Amino acid sequence: MKQLLNWFRRRGLEGGLDRELQYHFDRRVADFVASGLTEPEARRQATLELGGPAQVREEVRDVWLTQWLRDFAYDLRFSLRSFQRSPSFTATALLSLALGIGATTAIYSLVDQVLLHALPVREPERLVLVDWKGDQVANGFGSYNLMSYPICMDLQQQDRVFEGVLCRAATTVNLSTGGDYKPAAAEIVSGSYFTVLGVGASLGRVLGNDDDRAFGADPVVVLAYDFWRTQLASDPNVVGRKVLVNQHPMTVAGVAAAEFRGIDVGEVPSLWIPASMSAKAIPGFGQLLDRRTRWMQVLGRLRPDMTLARAQTGLEPWFRAMRDEDTRRAGFPTITAERRQRYFASTLELTPAPQGHSSLRRRLSQPLWVLLAATAVLLGLACLNVAGLFLARGSARGREISTRLALGASRGRIGRQLLADSMLLALAGGALGAALAPLAIRGLIAFLPRDAAPNALEASIDWRLLSFAFLTSVAAGVLSGFAPALHAGRSSLMSSLRERGDSAFGGVRLRKAIVTLQIAFTLVLVIGAALFVRTLTELMAKGPGFATSSLISFGIDPRRSGYSQENTGRLIRRIHDEVRNSPSTVTSGVARFQLLTGGSWNNPMTILANGRIATDRDVNENSITPGFLATLGARIVAGRDFDERDSRPEGEARPEGQAGYRSAIVNESFVKRYLAGRNVLGTLICEGSGPDAKPNIEIVGVVSDFSYRGIREESEQVFYPMFEGRGSGGNFYVRVRGTSESAAQTIRSIIRGADPALPVGYFRTLDEQVNRALNTERMLAALSGSFGIVALLLSLVGLYGVMAFVVTKRTREIGIRLALGATRTSALWLVLRDALMMITAGTALALPSVWALGRLIEAQLFGVKPTDAITIAGASLTLAAVALGAALIPAYRASKVNPTDALRFE
Amino acid sequence: MSSPRFPIPQGTLDMLILQILALEPAHGYGIAQRLEQISKSVVQVNQGSLYPALHRLEQKEWLQSEWKQSETGREAKFYALTRTGRKQLAVEKDSWARLTGAVQLIFNEGSK
């Protein structure tokens, strides 16, 4: 190690050496001169004596460095040769390490890409997310950390804190670059977006503040580099061309820098649209300048000298004044005193956002850390396994090592040799692992959902990943070589030379400790796997609450193709009529919002039943056609399903200024939470919880519970009839006859017949949709399950190895025991007792850590507690049974020892 | 006076350096002067091999070094024995004594 250090500070060492030699030389010359020689003669004499400074320097350098390197190269060559001699040992060890390092590298790659990687923008470390903590008294749509566009504009004035502020919202538009319309992911951004990030154009120009001046005045877009390359074949004349966004022509201003893929790693946009054009990007959206509509994420770039804490206090006066002013603004809703208090108690929170903003990160960060921890345990297990193998080989090589010691090799030298062995093995394993990692990463990425917006995740190996794999390999090498090296350094020369096969029990103790640790690690992984697998099976058993077989869904959004509200309703009715009457359809229904996507339409509500009840949390809402509930197979528990009575006939306008619904159906959870024991049918409800809410919608039915946002959730839901109030959406649910493929074909031709230019947003079976909704759980269960199995295998090999070793070492002892009248069963028991002790000790080590780690994964579980006794007992028993099975083979061999042979062995 | 001088036996230089430094810390030139006195009479020391030896011993942590003002007023690198160096010297002296003792015994045996 010291020599390695020397390499880094050799300039300093060289300087010192020169001074030292110069001093010697000068003194010598002075002495010679004093004794009567002439100066030149004295110099010649001194040089002669010293043997030339260059040569001395060379020799000293040797001392510092090359000796060690030569030794190391020798060690490596020696290791290589010894590995060639024992290919099966090498293959086993190599595979264990490659598996461990490959898995860790693959998971780390995702952790890095999703959680850690900074955006490829100018000084990303100065970016912060600005978030409103508290009640904004605003309607929201979008994912998380939402604020209004005017607030973003206000924040841009805070130039003592920020160098610049941007806001953005992700959406999907129907895009045509000349041919068919296709759904494309878009980012609606403030004009400051590219300037604040410091991202330039690779062609033409990016958006600037001039592109975001007046509402609706700036029909320009910037294309993403990848979109331009793949969809437009890198057309060099694209700047100035017109593209159609939801049927509105917009001019391409430029193509963004190649490496820039938006600020959300989970949703890569194909194009950027200025916020001033938001009404075109989101059909029917006119609330850009409304302070009570939150839909954008706000990111700021701090001034260079600004700290997070000072920025936060610096914004406080403006934030207070802004809220005061807001309450006096026209359009600020009438709210309760309590809600007002909550509004004023809000704070503005700044968090560092060098990685941008991503809801994928929010969803995956916990599962990914859990998986990284699991792979770390797995890698540790692999290292222990290799350490055990080395020890086994070490005892086989005992003679060789003793001979080398006897011939004068230092213990340090032998230890280093063994360390070189493991290091070489680990680096080779690491290289293999890194080569396999892209495959694993690709598999992992396949677990993630993919909609119109692709994610930016790649299965490529970059230098960050390579250095991670390298460091991991070095750590693995040290870890797996440490115990054997230490052991070699300690074992007594005399005893090992004298050894005949019954001493050297020090090695056994070390190996038992290693196996005990392995069992502990394995148990942690197996229990983790059992918990995640149970979570998945519980969720699958629970299901969405309706039968998914032969149920398909598809979505259209005519509003994005330029249809007005009325025409949208008309088109959906028309398509629905045709789908319903198609021979491949059993039943069908349409919903405004899609099921099982994680999102929903939700609001607090007010219920009029023996006085007003305001719901204590948001109720999930949807509007549906008659037949929708029946198509899903949901039961009507009380009252009735919607029918023609509930929808206004085509063409009849809804009453001005009202939501316009007259009837509603609620689910059982809603009844249980708010109306238990009351007469539900006929009760009046309405959206909103303020004093201005007027309950005027009558509950006409109660339906059984089924999932809306996701499988896990149990929520209160309210359904309104479609084509009545605001907004109709085109999410069709069709129970089909025959295969879903042939039905899909029929349906596609119906849509084409209705409007050939109308793109289909998605088309999938409900089985598929359920799978997508469970993909995080599936990833956790699949990965932790395979980790558990690999861990089991590794520790089995370890345990078997040690027990076989013990039996070989104790053959003579067992022989004597048998000769003295011990029974075969007692010989069996002799060996099994050892194994049992290791298993018990390992379990005792693992259980407290399971208890501690359980809290970390609690949020990921469903239907099972991290301390679930049955799971833990089951996993422990499985491990114990399998481990005992592995020990049984050597134990059986021990019981079959022939006393005569065993004694003749001596 | 001009009896032939022996090359210093392998491994002995280290021991001699340790021995010289056991008395007091010295710089390379000082050690060379002491060796010179010994070598004039019996053995031959290549002064050039002195420095690799010093650095080797320092690497093994038997010596420690420090830049100090020397008797001429210039800065020189002074070497001093460390605790392990002192132990090592004792070990080497002991084994040397045993080796020479043994050699002597054999000689005595042979001349009987």
Tab-separated table of C-alpha atoms in Angstrom, chain A residues 125-304:
chain	number	residue	atom	x	y	z
A	125	GLU	CA	-26.259	21.674	-8.941
A	126	ARG	CA	-27.712	25.175	-8.813
A	127	LEU	CA	-31.205	24.026	-9.854
A	128	VAL	CA	-33.894	23.868	-7.184
A	129	LEU	CA	-37.496	22.695	-7.189
A	130	VAL	CA	-39.887	25.278	-5.794
A	131	ASP	CA	-42.804	23.624	-4.073
A	132	TRP	CA	-45.844	24.897	-2.229
A	133	LYS	CA	-46.317	23.024	1.029
A	134	GLY	CA	-49.866	23.393	2.231
A	135	ASP	CA	-53.241	24.272	0.812
A	136	GLN	CA	-53.024	26.385	-2.350
A	137	VAL	CA	-56.813	26.777	-2.571
A	138	ALA	CA	-56.554	25.753	-6.185
A	139	ASN	CA	-57.641	23.015	-8.539
A	140	GLY	CA	-54.863	20.818	-9.730
A	141	PHE	CA	-54.171	18.466	-12.537
A	142	GLY	CA	-50.927	16.723	-13.275
A	143	SER	CA	-48.540	14.740	-11.156
A	144	TYR	CA	-46.778	16.307	-8.169
A	145	ASN	CA	-45.318	19.602	-6.906
A	146	LEU	CA	-47.790	21.655	-8.906
A	147	MET	CA	-48.152	25.423	-9.001
A	148	SER	CA	-49.783	27.957	-11.282
A	149	TYR	CA	-48.167	29.737	-14.204
A	150	PRO	CA	-48.604	33.248	-12.689
A	151	ILE	CA	-46.677	32.160	-9.584
A	152	CYS	CA	-43.822	31.131	-11.839
A	153	MET	CA	-43.914	34.572	-13.440
A	154	ASP	CA	-43.862	36.172	-9.961
A	155	LEU	CA	-40.876	34.070	-8.973
A	156	GLN	CA	-38.985	35.258	-12.035
A	157	GLN	CA	-39.038	38.741	-10.473
A	158	GLN	CA	-37.194	37.432	-7.407
A	159	ASP	CA	-33.854	38.045	-9.076
A	160	ARG	CA	-31.975	38.533	-5.793
A	161	VAL	CA	-32.508	34.827	-5.186
A	162	PHE	CA	-32.823	33.322	-8.637
A	163	GLU	CA	-30.822	33.771	-11.764
A	164	GLY	CA	-33.884	32.486	-13.560
A	165	VAL	CA	-37.073	30.483	-12.997
A	166	LEU	CA	-38.816	28.062	-15.334
A	167	CYS	CA	-42.039	26.117	-15.215
A	168	ARG	CA	-43.161	23.128	-17.196
A	169	ALA	CA	-45.948	20.591	-17.493
A	170	ALA	CA	-45.959	17.260	-19.289
A	171	THR	CA	-48.813	16.372	-21.603
A	172	THR	CA	-49.592	14.235	-24.619
A	173	VAL	CA	-50.592	15.819	-27.918
A	174	ASN	CA	-51.670	14.429	-31.252
A	175	LEU	CA	-48.837	15.335	-33.533
A	176	SER	CA	-48.581	15.238	-37.290
A	177	THR	CA	-45.384	16.123	-39.091
A	178	GLY	CA	-46.999	15.628	-42.450
A	179	GLY	CA	-48.481	12.148	-42.236
A	180	ASP	CA	-50.803	10.496	-39.722
A	181	TYR	CA	-51.511	11.864	-36.298
A	182	LYS	CA	-49.639	10.079	-33.563
A	183	PRO	CA	-49.749	10.631	-29.832
A	184	ALA	CA	-46.537	12.367	-28.801
A	185	ALA	CA	-45.215	13.417	-25.420
A	186	ALA	CA	-44.824	17.149	-25.099
A	187	GLU	CA	-43.545	19.498	-22.464
A	188	ILE	CA	-45.378	22.796	-22.087
A	189	VAL	CA	-42.744	25.256	-20.909
A	190	SER	CA	-42.260	28.870	-19.935
A	191	GLY	CA	-40.171	30.961	-22.341
A	192	SER	CA	-37.373	30.929	-19.800
A	193	TYR	CA	-37.047	27.129	-19.867
A	194	PHE	CA	-34.039	26.709	-22.160
A	195	THR	CA	-32.235	29.834	-20.951
A	196	VAL	CA	-32.506	28.833	-17.300
A	197	LEU	CA	-31.315	25.313	-17.997
A	198	GLY	CA	-28.590	26.553	-20.310
A	199	VAL	CA	-29.547	24.204	-23.107
A	200	GLY	CA	-28.894	25.262	-26.671
A	201	ALA	CA	-30.115	24.142	-30.066
A	202	SER	CA	-28.453	21.666	-32.364
A	203	LEU	CA	-30.397	23.159	-35.252
A	204	GLY	CA	-32.212	26.497	-35.554
A	205	ARG	CA	-32.947	27.984	-32.141
A	206	VAL	CA	-34.560	26.999	-28.855
A	207	LEU	CA	-37.525	28.784	-27.253
A	208	GLY	CA	-36.904	32.153	-25.629
A	209	ASN	CA	-38.949	34.613	-23.601
A	210	ASP	CA	-40.221	36.189	-26.836
A	211	ASP	CA	-42.002	32.930	-27.638
A	212	ASP	CA	-44.065	33.140	-24.479
A	213	ARG	CA	-45.471	36.626	-24.524
A	214	ALA	CA	-49.186	36.698	-25.121
A	215	PHE	CA	-51.821	34.021	-24.756
A	216	GLY	CA	-52.109	32.133	-28.014
A	217	ALA	CA	-49.744	34.406	-29.952
A	218	ASP	CA	-46.678	32.219	-30.452
A	219	PRO	CA	-47.314	29.061	-32.471
A	220	VAL	CA	-43.748	27.688	-32.403
A	221	VAL	CA	-42.300	24.423	-31.140
A	222	VAL	CA	-38.835	23.000	-30.544
A	223	LEU	CA	-38.307	19.354	-31.440
A	224	ALA	CA	-36.332	16.871	-29.397
A	225	TYR	CA	-33.163	15.640	-31.049
A	226	ASP	CA	-34.151	11.949	-30.882
A	227	PHE	CA	-37.590	12.671	-32.328
A	228	TRP	CA	-36.054	14.691	-35.128
A	229	ARG	CA	-33.570	11.924	-35.871
A	230	THR	CA	-35.971	8.972	-35.772
A	231	GLN	CA	-39.262	10.494	-36.996
A	232	LEU	CA	-37.932	13.109	-39.396
A	233	ALA	CA	-34.817	11.274	-40.579
A	234	SER	CA	-32.637	14.179	-39.392
A	235	ASP	CA	-34.168	16.458	-42.018
A	236	PRO	CA	-31.760	19.455	-42.226
A	237	ASN	CA	-34.525	21.729	-43.546
A	238	VAL	CA	-36.917	21.151	-40.678
A	239	VAL	CA	-36.555	24.676	-39.262
A	240	GLY	CA	-39.456	26.782	-40.419
A	241	ARG	CA	-41.570	23.777	-41.324
A	242	LYS	CA	-45.127	23.545	-40.044
A	243	VAL	CA	-46.256	20.676	-37.842
A	244	LEU	CA	-49.792	20.071	-36.607
A	245	VAL	CA	-50.273	19.927	-32.849
A	246	ASN	CA	-53.819	18.788	-32.080
A	247	GLN	CA	-54.628	20.086	-35.581
A	248	HIS	CA	-53.162	23.530	-34.958
A	249	PRO	CA	-50.300	24.466	-37.256
A	250	MET	CA	-47.127	25.424	-35.410
A	251	THR	CA	-43.721	26.353	-36.791
A	252	VAL	CA	-40.601	24.395	-35.902
A	253	ALA	CA	-38.158	26.913	-34.436
A	254	GLY	CA	-35.341	24.431	-33.972
A	255	VAL	CA	-34.091	21.156	-32.611
A	256	ALA	CA	-32.764	20.996	-29.042
A	257	ALA	CA	-29.243	19.877	-28.142
A	258	ALA	CA	-28.659	16.171	-28.745
A	259	GLU	CA	-27.933	15.148	-25.167
A	260	PHE	CA	-30.881	17.025	-23.676
A	261	ARG	CA	-33.990	14.890	-23.109
A	262	GLY	CA	-36.160	17.073	-20.931
A	263	ILE	CA	-36.059	17.272	-17.161
A	264	ASP	CA	-38.009	14.082	-16.397
A	265	VAL	CA	-36.025	10.869	-16.780
A	266	GLY	CA	-39.284	8.898	-16.871
A	267	GLU	CA	-40.970	10.919	-19.620
A	268	VAL	CA	-38.918	12.096	-22.558
A	269	PRO	CA	-40.790	14.714	-24.597
A	270	SER	CA	-40.798	14.724	-28.374
A	271	LEU	CA	-41.324	18.443	-28.499
A	272	TRP	CA	-41.509	21.585	-26.395
A	273	ILE	CA	-44.432	23.998	-26.689
A	274	PRO	CA	-44.439	27.498	-25.159
A	275	ALA	CA	-46.904	27.979	-22.300
A	276	SER	CA	-48.612	30.736	-24.274
A	277	MET	CA	-49.877	27.954	-26.578
A	278	SER	CA	-51.177	25.776	-23.744
A	279	ALA	CA	-54.784	26.087	-24.917
A	280	LYS	CA	-53.780	24.371	-28.151
A	281	ALA	CA	-51.651	21.724	-26.453
A	282	ILE	CA	-54.370	20.880	-23.922
A	283	PRO	CA	-57.750	21.166	-25.675
A	284	GLY	CA	-60.198	23.292	-23.764
A	285	PHE	CA	-57.597	24.564	-21.298
A	286	GLY	CA	-57.878	28.285	-20.716
A	287	GLN	CA	-56.564	28.678	-17.215
A	288	LEU	CA	-52.968	29.612	-18.030
A	289	LEU	CA	-53.247	32.964	-16.292
A	290	ASP	CA	-55.463	31.660	-13.490
A	291	ARG	CA	-53.748	31.689	-10.132
A	292	ARG	CA	-56.118	29.031	-8.820
A	293	THR	CA	-55.101	26.369	-11.328
A	294	ARG	CA	-52.004	24.439	-10.394
A	295	TRP	CA	-50.577	22.260	-13.086
A	296	MET	CA	-46.893	23.088	-13.591
A	297	GLN	CA	-43.674	22.262	-11.818
A	298	VAL	CA	-41.489	25.257	-11.043
A	299	LEU	CA	-37.703	25.031	-11.041
A	300	GLY	CA	-35.301	27.868	-10.342
A	301	ARG	CA	-31.625	28.424	-10.860
A	302	LEU	CA	-30.108	29.934	-7.716
A	303	ARG	CA	-27.666	32.822	-8.001
A	304	PRO	CA	-24.091	31.564	-7.697
